[in-house]
Amino acid sequence: MGSIGHVTPQQMHFSEPLPLKSGAVLAGYTLHYETYGTLNAERSNAVLVCHALNASHHVAGTYAEQARSEGWWDNLVGPGKPLDTDRFFVIGVNNLGSCFGSTGPMHVNPATGRVWGADFPVVTVEDWVDAQARLLDRLGITQLATVLGGSLGGMQALSWTLRHPQRVRHCVAVATAPNLSAQNIAFNEVARRAIVTDPDFHGGHFYAHGVVPKRGLRVARMIGHITYLSDDAMEQKFGRALRAAELAYSTQDIEFQIESYLRHQGDKFSEYFDANTYLLITRALDYFDPAAEHGSDLARAFAAARGCQFLLVSFSTDWRFSPERSREIVKALVDNRIDVSYAEIDAPHGHDAFLLDDARYHRVVRAYFERVAQGVKNGMKQGAHQETAAGARHV
Amino acid sequence: MGSIGHVTPQQMHFSEPLPLKSGAVLAGYTLHYETYGTLNAERSNAVLVCHALNASHHVAGTYAEQARSEGWWDNLVGPGKPLDTDRFFVIGVNNLGSCFGSTGPMHVNPATGRVWGADFPVVTVEDWVDAQARLLDRLGITQLATVLGGSLGGMQALSWTLRHPQRVRHCVAVATAPNLSAQNIAFNEVARRAIVTDPDFHGGHFYAHGVVPKRGLRVARMIGHITYLSDDAMEQKFGRALRAAELAYSTQDIEFQIESYLRHQGDKFSEYFDANTYLLITRALDYFDPAAEHGSDLARAFAAARGCQFLLVSFSTDWRFSPERSREIVKALVDNRIDVSYAEIDAPHGHDAFLLDDARYHRVVRAYFERVAQGVKNGMKQGAHQETAAGARHV
């Protein structure tokens, strides 16, 4: 297994308006993306990787002259890795509304000449998928060998099979859920309130004031971080370990290592993440609910995905998106007699496990991509051309 | 079962300095308390009720001419109720550092003539117990028939059996833990950061500025509230129910009922709770760890409690203080051949269950107090007089 080595981000501008689920329309936009490996002559070996909350198009490899710049899924994607870039052409794309390059709230709204800020339209998982589909059109990719994602990225992967089923042969959705629970929404809402009520937020137009609502971002990140780790993992890693030899008996100083860790995570995050992007992305999570348009019947929703094949992976200690939530998806697929593999990995790390280098997890993903590779040799599935025409309408 | 009816809070001033666990000394202080029922001639039917985070000495009954002023454990304490005030003399006492009457950060520090604010000394569970013991001395109560508490109140009840075992016949500790886990501390720390970084906090001396760090308090309460409810209870009560018929597609407006509920809880809390008290009480939770002085061996810690009898109660869906944590205490007691009853109640409500009117839970508590009442008839336990002398030293 080797490294991809240096990679270079690319960008593509789209001037055709993108209709959004909210009813708003984004007049034009730019997507930042990266690709690894080589698209084969049949254009049948493309894998799209969808990112989660604070990730980006930089999935794998490193940037030249930038230390510690490995992509967020570099342990999974590369030559000889479970998603093998010697065999697959892998695409990472940064979503609309992000703060990592693609058009988002930090950019100027051409209609007003002012930075979007809080006026950037609310984007959904479905909108992201539609924007990604246009990128594929431009890259000349009619059908994906696989769409892959974890957490919020898994929701996008699932959404691909519902909106563009003819363009997807396989869907790999890791540590994800068919929608957020009330508790999931609750955590998002507390994080949002922390940001929005920070006096430096200025109604989402803080850029003009030369400030950043760092206090809110810190608290939001700390809350998020607690939900990414399992109770046990936190206990193993930190327990009640103290920072100093003796207690200081202070309400504001750090006493416990876990406090130090969380504050550090919050501080780091507040230095690079955009507050409006945080609001947009947590809302995209809240809104995702493919069953809603089908009387809350997830099986009816997934009837659209017939013809796609699935791998679902969950982690035993993930209490953010628990195995039960993945099993709901599996059941909905089975109810439609859709081909689905499901792996419930006994891992101690909680939700974060999907980003970690767990041997059993990576074996499952590797084995699945072996199967996908066999399909690549045998050519595209039926019906792909019909969808090409539909997809082409977007261009 | 009847109601206690109108009750009247009382207060008692203590001018003898209270040495605190931190090494600081509180020169003098006042405790607010309430009593229900009648102390018998033998003074053997007293039950002390310890309160948790945002409760007070107002355990049961109502205040005259104040609507909806029932005490926080009114469903458990009263004539004919599980803790029967026809048989027991029940004492509720507000802890030091609180914002509900007893000496706390909102009061004036006599040494400086200024409001304590963030300079109020850090108080621990042990300090509270010692202050409560002095109140009992003044009330002429040598030995408690029972010390009772839930959550943080349960920690105080446990601490009583370790610091003053001769003064306790029975300990009833509900929904509690032998210490906080890393995850518990993490949630407390996020709440504290939300408060401390609110610009209206002014380093804890906001009173002088005529403001209150409401933004921080709101966020703190919202976080807390999520941990009080079970995932399932939240799902049953709110699920993904929307506030309006249609989505607004907004990052700041309320879309889901759970958001509305949480914001309401946060707003209410920020109107009446003191920010410095919140910091102090979450720290008291963090610090409680009776095993720490015994090489983390909880059984060794509870050797001190021999002679006391225990009822431990936990709730199946409590993920803040899970049944596993109560079982750790039960094991430590059993290892010391201490008489302990343990009930794990299958209840859907999460941590909040300890405050709710669950029939099985209340039957267990009622049955236990029947047994305590039998003991009251048979007189105090051995060794009580020896401790009287020790206790008397405090007066």
PDB file of N, CA, C and O in Angstrom, chain B residues 160-200:
ATOM      1  N   TRP B 160     -22.884  11.156  53.101  1.00  0.00           N
ATOM      2  CA  TRP B 160     -23.297  11.119  54.514  1.00  0.00           C
ATOM      3  C   TRP B 160     -22.866   9.814  55.175  1.00  0.00           C
ATOM      4  O   TRP B 160     -22.408   9.810  56.318  1.00  0.00           O
ATOM      5  N   THR B 161     -23.008   8.710  54.460  1.00  0.00           N
ATOM      6  CA  THR B 161     -22.695   7.401  55.060  1.00  0.00           C
ATOM      7  C   THR B 161     -21.190   7.203  55.199  1.00  0.00           C
ATOM      8  O   THR B 161     -20.741   6.313  55.911  1.00  0.00           O
ATOM      9  N   LEU B 162     -20.413   8.029  54.487  1.00  0.00           N
ATOM     10  CA  LEU B 162     -18.953   7.917  54.566  1.00  0.00           C
ATOM     11  C   LEU B 162     -18.363   8.880  55.592  1.00  0.00           C
ATOM     12  O   LEU B 162     -17.402   8.558  56.277  1.00  0.00           O
ATOM     13  N   ARG B 163     -18.964  10.065  55.702  1.00  0.00           N
ATOM     14  CA  ARG B 163     -18.437  11.089  56.619  1.00  0.00           C
ATOM     15  C   ARG B 163     -19.048  10.997  58.005  1.00  0.00           C
ATOM     16  O   ARG B 163     -18.391  11.339  58.992  1.00  0.00           O
ATOM     17  N   HIS B 164     -20.307  10.612  58.058  1.00  0.00           N
ATOM     18  CA  HIS B 164     -21.012  10.581  59.347  1.00  0.00           C
ATOM     19  C   HIS B 164     -21.818   9.295  59.470  1.00  0.00           C
ATOM     20  O   HIS B 164     -23.037   9.346  59.684  1.00  0.00           O
ATOM     21  N   PRO B 165     -21.184   8.150  59.320  1.00  0.00           N
ATOM     22  CA  PRO B 165     -21.939   6.886  59.282  1.00  0.00           C
ATOM     23  C   PRO B 165     -22.769   6.636  60.545  1.00  0.00           C
ATOM     24  O   PRO B 165     -23.842   6.044  60.450  1.00  0.00           O
ATOM     25  N   GLN B 166     -22.299   7.121  61.683  1.00  0.00           N
ATOM     26  CA  GLN B 166     -23.033   6.871  62.930  1.00  0.00           C
ATOM     27  C   GLN B 166     -24.318   7.694  62.982  1.00  0.00           C
ATOM     28  O   GLN B 166     -25.169   7.441  63.826  1.00  0.00           O
ATOM     29  N   ARG B 167     -24.432   8.651  62.121  1.00  0.00           N
ATOM     30  CA  ARG B 167     -25.615   9.525  62.150  1.00  0.00           C
ATOM     31  C   ARG B 167     -26.650   9.124  61.099  1.00  0.00           C
ATOM     32  O   ARG B 167     -27.626   9.839  60.892  1.00  0.00           O
ATOM     33  N   VAL B 168     -26.405   8.013  60.418  1.00  0.00           N
ATOM     34  CA  VAL B 168     -27.310   7.579  59.338  1.00  0.00           C
ATOM     35  C   VAL B 168     -27.711   6.131  59.572  1.00  0.00           C
ATOM     36  O   VAL B 168     -26.850   5.264  59.698  1.00  0.00           O
ATOM     37  N   ARG B 169     -29.023   5.865  59.648  1.00  0.00           N
ATOM     38  CA  ARG B 169     -29.455   4.465  59.692  1.00  0.00           C
ATOM     39  C   ARG B 169     -29.625   3.923  58.274  1.00  0.00           C
ATOM     40  O   ARG B 169     -29.152   2.852  57.954  1.00  0.00           O
ATOM     41  N   HIS B 170     -30.304   4.698  57.426  1.00  0.00           N
ATOM     42  CA  HIS B 170     -30.562   4.246  56.051  1.00  0.00           C
ATOM     43  C   HIS B 170     -30.158   5.332  55.055  1.00  0.00           C
ATOM     44  O   HIS B 170     -30.343   6.516  55.326  1.00  0.00           O
ATOM     45  N   CYS B 171     -29.688   4.868  53.911  1.00  0.00           N
ATOM     46  CA  CYS B 171     -29.356   5.771  52.807  1.00  0.00           C
ATOM     47  C   CYS B 171     -30.138   5.321  51.577  1.00  0.00           C
ATOM     48  O   CYS B 171     -30.042   4.154  51.178  1.00  0.00           O
ATOM     49  N   VAL B 172     -30.909   6.235  51.002  1.00  0.00           N
ATOM     50  CA  VAL B 172     -31.623   5.930  49.758  1.00  0.00           C
ATOM     51  C   VAL B 172     -31.035   6.824  48.662  1.00  0.00           C
ATOM     52  O   VAL B 172     -31.199   8.051  48.699  1.00  0.00           O
ATOM     53  N   ALA B 173     -30.330   6.204  47.722  1.00  0.00           N
ATOM     54  CA  ALA B 173     -29.632   6.952  46.669  1.00  0.00           C
ATOM     55  C   ALA B 173     -30.196   6.526  45.322  1.00  0.00           C
ATOM     56  O   ALA B 173     -30.087   5.374  44.921  1.00  0.00           O
ATOM     57  N   VAL B 174     -30.783   7.493  44.618  1.00  0.00           N
ATOM     58  CA  VAL B 174     -31.524   7.215  43.386  1.00  0.00           C
ATOM     59  C   VAL B 174     -30.799   7.831  42.190  1.00  0.00           C
ATOM     60  O   VAL B 174     -30.351   8.983  42.268  1.00  0.00           O
ATOM     61  N   ALA B 175     -30.703   7.070  41.112  1.00  0.00           N
ATOM     62  CA  ALA B 175     -30.166   7.595  39.838  1.00  0.00           C
ATOM     63  C   ALA B 175     -28.864   8.352  40.047  1.00  0.00           C
ATOM     64  O   ALA B 175     -28.707   9.486  39.605  1.00  0.00           O
ATOM     65  N   THR B 176     -27.941   7.703  40.719  1.00  0.00           N
ATOM     66  CA  THR B 176     -26.689   8.406  41.025  1.00  0.00           C
ATOM     67  C   THR B 176     -25.492   7.593  40.548  1.00  0.00           C
ATOM     68  O   THR B 176     -25.654   6.603  39.822  1.00  0.00           O
ATOM     69  N   ALA B 177     -24.303   8.027  40.928  1.00  0.00           N
ATOM     70  CA  ALA B 177     -23.071   7.392  40.445  1.00  0.00           C
ATOM     71  C   ALA B 177     -21.976   7.605  41.477  1.00  0.00           C
ATOM     72  O   ALA B 177     -22.014   8.573  42.233  1.00  0.00           O
ATOM     73  N   PRO B 178     -20.986   6.736  41.481  1.00  0.00           N
ATOM     74  CA  PRO B 178     -19.881   6.891  42.434  1.00  0.00           C
ATOM     75  C   PRO B 178     -18.921   8.008  42.037  1.00  0.00           C
ATOM     76  O   PRO B 178     -18.115   8.431  42.853  1.00  0.00           O
ATOM     77  N   ASN B 179     -19.003   8.454  40.785  1.00  0.00           N
ATOM     78  CA  ASN B 179     -18.269   9.628  40.304  1.00  0.00           C
ATOM     79  C   ASN B 179     -18.744   9.906  38.881  1.00  0.00           C
ATOM     80  O   ASN B 179     -19.501   9.115  38.308  1.00  0.00           O
ATOM     81  N   LEU B 180     -18.300  11.018  38.323  1.00  0.00           N
ATOM     82  CA  LEU B 180     -18.666  11.321  36.932  1.00  0.00           C
ATOM     83  C   LEU B 180     -17.702  10.615  35.982  1.00  0.00           C
ATOM     84  O   LEU B 180     -16.507  10.517  36.257  1.00  0.00           O
ATOM     85  N   SER B 181     -18.223  10.171  34.855  1.00  0.00           N
ATOM     86  CA  SER B 181     -17.390   9.634  33.777  1.00  0.00           C
ATOM     87  C   SER B 181     -16.781  10.794  32.997  1.00  0.00           C
ATOM     88  O   SER B 181     -17.184  11.956  33.157  1.00  0.00           O
ATOM     89  N   ALA B 182     -15.837  10.480  32.133  1.00  0.00           N
ATOM     90  CA  ALA B 182     -15.249  11.508  31.263  1.00  0.00           C
ATOM     91  C   ALA B 182     -16.338  12.193  30.445  1.00  0.00           C
ATOM     92  O   ALA B 182     -16.322  13.416  30.267  1.00  0.00           O
ATOM     93  N   GLN B 183     -17.312  11.420  29.966  1.00  0.00           N
ATOM     94  CA  GLN B 183     -18.386  12.022  29.166  1.00  0.00           C
ATOM     95  C   GLN B 183     -19.229  12.973  30.014  1.00  0.00           C
ATOM     96  O   GLN B 183     -19.606  14.058  29.553  1.00  0.00           O
ATOM     97  N   ASN B 184     -19.539  12.566  31.245  1.00  0.00           N
ATOM     98  CA  ASN B 184     -20.287  13.453  32.149  1.00  0.00           C
ATOM     99  C   ASN B 184     -19.532  14.769  32.347  1.00  0.00           C
ATOM    100  O   ASN B 184     -20.127  15.855  32.269  1.00  0.00           O
ATOM    101  N   ILE B 185     -18.248  14.679  32.639  1.00  0.00           N
ATOM    102  CA  ILE B 185     -17.440  15.888  32.856  1.00  0.00           C
ATOM    103  C   ILE B 185     -17.422  16.731  31.581  1.00  0.00           C
ATOM    104  O   ILE B 185     -17.516  17.958  31.626  1.00  0.00           O
ATOM    105  N   ALA B 186     -17.336  16.056  30.442  1.00  0.00           N
ATOM    106  CA  ALA B 186     -17.290  16.765  29.159  1.00  0.00           C
ATOM    107  C   ALA B 186     -18.541  17.622  28.961  1.00  0.00           C
ATOM    108  O   ALA B 186     -18.449  18.792  28.589  1.00  0.00           O
ATOM    109  N   PHE B 187     -19.700  17.052  29.229  1.00  0.00           N
ATOM    110  CA  PHE B 187     -20.935  17.835  29.088  1.00  0.00           C
ATOM    111  C   PHE B 187     -20.929  19.026  30.053  1.00  0.00           C
ATOM    112  O   PHE B 187     -21.331  20.138  29.694  1.00  0.00           O
ATOM    113  N   ASN B 188     -20.489  18.805  31.292  1.00  0.00           N
ATOM    114  CA  ASN B 188     -20.407  19.916  32.249  1.00  0.00           C
ATOM    115  C   ASN B 188     -19.474  21.007  31.746  1.00  0.00           C
ATOM    116  O   ASN B 188     -19.768  22.202  31.878  1.00  0.00           O
ATOM    117  N   GLU B 189     -18.360  20.583  31.189  1.00  0.00           N
ATOM    118  CA  GLU B 189     -17.357  21.552  30.750  1.00  0.00           C
ATOM    119  C   GLU B 189     -17.885  22.408  29.594  1.00  0.00           C
ATOM    120  O   GLU B 189     -17.656  23.621  29.560  1.00  0.00           O
ATOM    121  N   VAL B 190     -18.599  21.790  28.656  1.00  0.00           N
ATOM    122  CA  VAL B 190     -19.161  22.577  27.550  1.00  0.00           C
ATOM    123  C   VAL B 190     -20.138  23.608  28.102  1.00  0.00           C
ATOM    124  O   VAL B 190     -20.122  24.776  27.696  1.00  0.00           O
ATOM    125  N   ALA B 191     -20.974  23.178  29.048  1.00  0.00           N
ATOM    126  CA  ALA B 191     -21.936  24.102  29.648  1.00  0.00           C
ATOM    127  C   ALA B 191     -21.205  25.257  30.339  1.00  0.00           C
ATOM    128  O   ALA B 191     -21.582  26.428  30.190  1.00  0.00           O
ATOM    129  N   ARG B 192     -20.156  24.929  31.068  1.00  0.00           N
ATOM    130  CA  ARG B 192     -19.392  25.986  31.752  1.00  0.00           C
ATOM    131  C   ARG B 192     -18.756  26.945  30.757  1.00  0.00           C
ATOM    132  O   ARG B 192     -18.769  28.162  30.954  1.00  0.00           O
ATOM    133  N   ARG B 193     -18.193  26.395  29.669  1.00  0.00           N
ATOM    134  CA  ARG B 193     -17.556  27.275  28.682  1.00  0.00           C
ATOM    135  C   ARG B 193     -18.588  28.207  28.057  1.00  0.00           C
ATOM    136  O   ARG B 193     -18.286  29.367  27.768  1.00  0.00           O
ATOM    137  N   ALA B 194     -19.783  27.689  27.818  1.00  0.00           N
ATOM    138  CA  ALA B 194     -20.836  28.531  27.241  1.00  0.00           C
ATOM    139  C   ALA B 194     -21.108  29.722  28.161  1.00  0.00           C
ATOM    140  O   ALA B 194     -21.288  30.855  27.703  1.00  0.00           O
ATOM    141  N   ILE B 195     -21.126  29.483  29.460  1.00  0.00           N
ATOM    142  CA  ILE B 195     -21.406  30.555  30.426  1.00  0.00           C
ATOM    143  C   ILE B 195     -20.222  31.503  30.549  1.00  0.00           C
ATOM    144  O   ILE B 195     -20.355  32.725  30.444  1.00  0.00           O
ATOM    145  N   VAL B 196     -19.041  30.932  30.764  1.00  0.00           N
ATOM    146  CA  VAL B 196     -17.854  31.739  31.064  1.00  0.00           C
ATOM    147  C   VAL B 196     -17.461  32.616  29.881  1.00  0.00           C
ATOM    148  O   VAL B 196     -16.944  33.725  30.058  1.00  0.00           O
ATOM    149  N   THR B 197     -17.708  32.125  28.645  1.00  0.00           N
ATOM    150  CA  THR B 197     -17.304  32.906  27.470  1.00  0.00           C
ATOM    151  C   THR B 197     -18.401  33.864  26.994  1.00  0.00           C
ATOM    152  O   THR B 197     -18.187  34.599  26.039  1.00  0.00           O
ATOM    153  N   ASP B 198     -19.544  33.844  27.657  1.00  0.00           N
ATOM    154  CA  ASP B 198     -20.575  34.845  27.350  1.00  0.00           C
ATOM    155  C   ASP B 198     -20.038  36.208  27.792  1.00  0.00           C
ATOM    156  O   ASP B 198     -19.663  36.375  28.955  1.00  0.00           O
ATOM    157  N   PRO B 199     -19.981  37.182  26.869  1.00  0.00           N
ATOM    158  CA  PRO B 199     -19.414  38.493  27.243  1.00  0.00           C
ATOM    159  C   PRO B 199     -20.118  39.116  28.454  1.00  0.00           C
ATOM    160  O   PRO B 199     -19.514  39.922  29.162  1.00  0.00           O
ATOM    161  N   ASP B 200     -21.366  38.738  28.698  1.00  0.00           N
ATOM    162  CA  ASP B 200     -22.080  39.270  29.859  1.00  0.00           C
ATOM    163  C   ASP B 200     -21.676  38.588  31.169  1.00  0.00           C
ATOM    164  O   ASP B 200     -22.216  38.915  32.227  1.00  0.00           O
TER     165      ASP B 200
END
